[in-house]
């Protein structure tokens, strides 16, 4: 059972504390080779839709609206996300993202969404 969710940029070195590493970008990170990334799962389907991603364009001014719209998208995927995480081999999951902005990216929203849904089931 997942007990801790972390977020980390894909460009940071992998570490043993990462546990199960999940890439949460719809597009493969620029300049990264598969061997460098060391991911356990590429959750393309958990990422924001292309339409939402392009609309947001990492504009902090759109952050609140983006977060709300992204949670709406995630709600339709909630069961698949919960099912995948219930079979996770590690108590720690690290959500990997490639955005430069550490505060305004999909991993921040996804982490909060997963934590709220896991808490609901506890």
Tab-separated table of C-alpha atoms in Angstrom:
chain	number	residue	atom	x	y	z
A	1	UNK	CA	0.000	0.000	0.000
A	2	UNK	CA	1.248	3.471	-0.912
A	3	UNK	CA	2.021	5.542	2.173
A	4	UNK	CA	4.057	8.411	0.752
A	5	UNK	CA	3.903	10.332	-2.516
A	6	UNK	CA	6.788	12.535	-3.591
A	7	UNK	CA	7.312	14.730	-6.631
A	8	UNK	CA	10.583	15.277	-8.443
A	9	UNK	CA	11.846	16.710	-11.716
A	10	UNK	CA	12.959	14.059	-14.186
A	11	UNK	CA	16.294	15.855	-14.491
A	12	UNK	CA	17.186	15.162	-10.834
A	13	UNK	CA	19.245	12.060	-10.042
A	14	UNK	CA	17.209	8.943	-9.184
A	15	UNK	CA	17.629	7.799	-5.586
A	16	UNK	CA	16.705	4.774	-3.485
A	17	UNK	CA	14.223	6.962	-1.572
A	18	UNK	CA	12.182	7.429	-4.754
A	19	UNK	CA	10.581	4.005	-4.482
A	20	UNK	CA	8.241	3.422	-7.436
A	21	UNK	CA	9.014	6.048	-10.104
A	22	UNK	CA	6.114	7.217	-12.269
A	23	UNK	CA	6.510	9.613	-15.203
A	24	UNK	CA	3.394	11.805	-15.284
A	25	UNK	CA	4.073	13.764	-18.486
A	26	UNK	CA	2.122	13.025	-21.658
A	27	UNK	CA	5.222	13.770	-23.750
A	28	UNK	CA	8.654	12.194	-23.272
A	29	UNK	CA	10.980	14.653	-21.460
A	30	UNK	CA	13.290	16.596	-23.750
A	31	UNK	CA	16.864	15.356	-23.854
A	32	UNK	CA	16.225	12.298	-21.672
A	33	UNK	CA	17.049	8.762	-22.692
A	34	UNK	CA	15.088	5.839	-21.331
A	35	UNK	CA	18.096	4.466	-19.430
A	36	UNK	CA	18.691	7.826	-17.683
A	37	UNK	CA	15.147	8.173	-16.445
A	38	UNK	CA	14.821	4.861	-14.615
A	39	UNK	CA	11.031	4.863	-14.498
A	40	UNK	CA	8.815	2.014	-13.354
A	41	UNK	CA	5.704	3.268	-15.147
A	42	UNK	CA	4.849	5.951	-17.702
A	43	UNK	CA	1.411	7.234	-16.739
A	44	UNK	CA	0.604	9.092	-19.975
A	45	UNK	CA	-3.101	8.630	-19.323
A	46	UNK	CA	-2.839	10.373	-15.947
A	47	UNK	CA	-1.309	13.482	-17.511
A	48	UNK	CA	-3.413	16.485	-18.531
A	49	UNK	CA	-5.058	16.181	-21.935
A	50	UNK	CA	-3.186	17.753	-24.851
A	51	UNK	CA	-5.851	20.444	-25.013
A	52	UNK	CA	-5.505	21.346	-21.327
A	53	UNK	CA	-1.699	21.157	-21.407
A	54	UNK	CA	-1.482	23.499	-24.390
A	55	UNK	CA	-4.033	25.910	-22.901
A	56	UNK	CA	-2.166	26.089	-19.555
A	57	UNK	CA	1.288	26.477	-21.174
A	58	UNK	CA	2.787	26.648	-17.646
A	59	UNK	CA	1.313	30.123	-17.107
A	60	UNK	CA	1.089	30.727	-13.318
A	61	UNK	CA	-1.779	33.165	-13.993
A	62	UNK	CA	-3.858	30.171	-15.160
A	63	UNK	CA	-2.833	27.901	-12.269
A	64	UNK	CA	-6.130	27.868	-10.341
A	65	UNK	CA	-8.217	27.253	-13.446
A	66	UNK	CA	-5.758	24.613	-14.680
A	67	UNK	CA	-5.830	22.798	-11.335
A	68	UNK	CA	-9.614	22.707	-11.304
A	69	UNK	CA	-9.864	21.471	-14.911
A	70	UNK	CA	-7.159	18.881	-14.365
A	71	UNK	CA	-8.906	17.503	-11.268
A	72	UNK	CA	-12.048	17.163	-13.392
A	73	UNK	CA	-10.052	15.108	-15.898
A	74	UNK	CA	-8.490	13.018	-13.132
A	75	UNK	CA	-11.879	12.225	-11.610
A	76	UNK	CA	-12.787	10.182	-14.686
A	77	UNK	CA	-9.534	8.215	-14.260
A	78	UNK	CA	-9.757	7.798	-10.487
A	79	UNK	CA	-10.498	4.066	-10.482
A	80	UNK	CA	-7.645	3.241	-12.857
A	81	UNK	CA	-5.211	5.326	-10.790
A	82	UNK	CA	-6.320	3.724	-7.509
A	83	UNK	CA	-6.121	0.241	-9.013
A	84	UNK	CA	-2.612	0.812	-10.338
A	85	UNK	CA	-1.384	2.237	-7.044
A	86	UNK	CA	-2.998	-0.545	-5.011
A	87	UNK	CA	-0.649	-2.958	-6.798
A	88	UNK	CA	2.395	-0.771	-6.239
A	89	UNK	CA	5.428	-2.742	-4.985
A	90	UNK	CA	6.735	0.150	-2.850
A	91	UNK	CA	5.226	2.242	-0.033
A	92	UNK	CA	6.762	5.328	-1.681
A	93	UNK	CA	5.746	6.638	-5.101
A	94	UNK	CA	7.629	9.447	-6.812
A	95	UNK	CA	5.770	11.370	-9.512
A	96	UNK	CA	8.232	12.607	-12.128
A	97	UNK	CA	7.601	15.712	-14.231
A	98	UNK	CA	9.749	17.759	-16.610
A	99	UNK	CA	8.353	21.293	-16.161
A	100	UNK	CA	10.779	23.957	-14.925
A	101	UNK	CA	8.246	25.426	-12.488
A	102	UNK	CA	8.295	23.330	-9.310
A	103	UNK	CA	5.117	24.905	-7.917
A	104	UNK	CA	2.856	25.040	-10.974
A	105	UNK	CA	2.881	21.665	-12.722
A	106	UNK	CA	0.626	18.649	-13.099
A	107	UNK	CA	2.550	16.532	-10.572
A	108	UNK	CA	1.575	18.971	-7.792
A	109	UNK	CA	-2.121	18.583	-8.669
A	110	UNK	CA	-1.862	14.829	-9.182
A	111	UNK	CA	-0.105	14.334	-5.832
A	112	UNK	CA	-2.844	16.238	-4.024
A	113	UNK	CA	-5.563	14.345	-5.916
A	114	UNK	CA	-4.065	10.930	-5.123
A	115	UNK	CA	-3.484	11.799	-1.467
A	116	UNK	CA	-7.089	12.930	-1.060
A	117	UNK	CA	-8.420	9.770	-2.740
A	118	UNK	CA	-6.156	7.425	-0.766
A	119	UNK	CA	-7.176	9.164	2.459
A	120	UNK	CA	-10.842	8.673	1.514
A	121	UNK	CA	-10.225	4.915	1.374
A	122	UNK	CA	-8.254	4.692	4.624
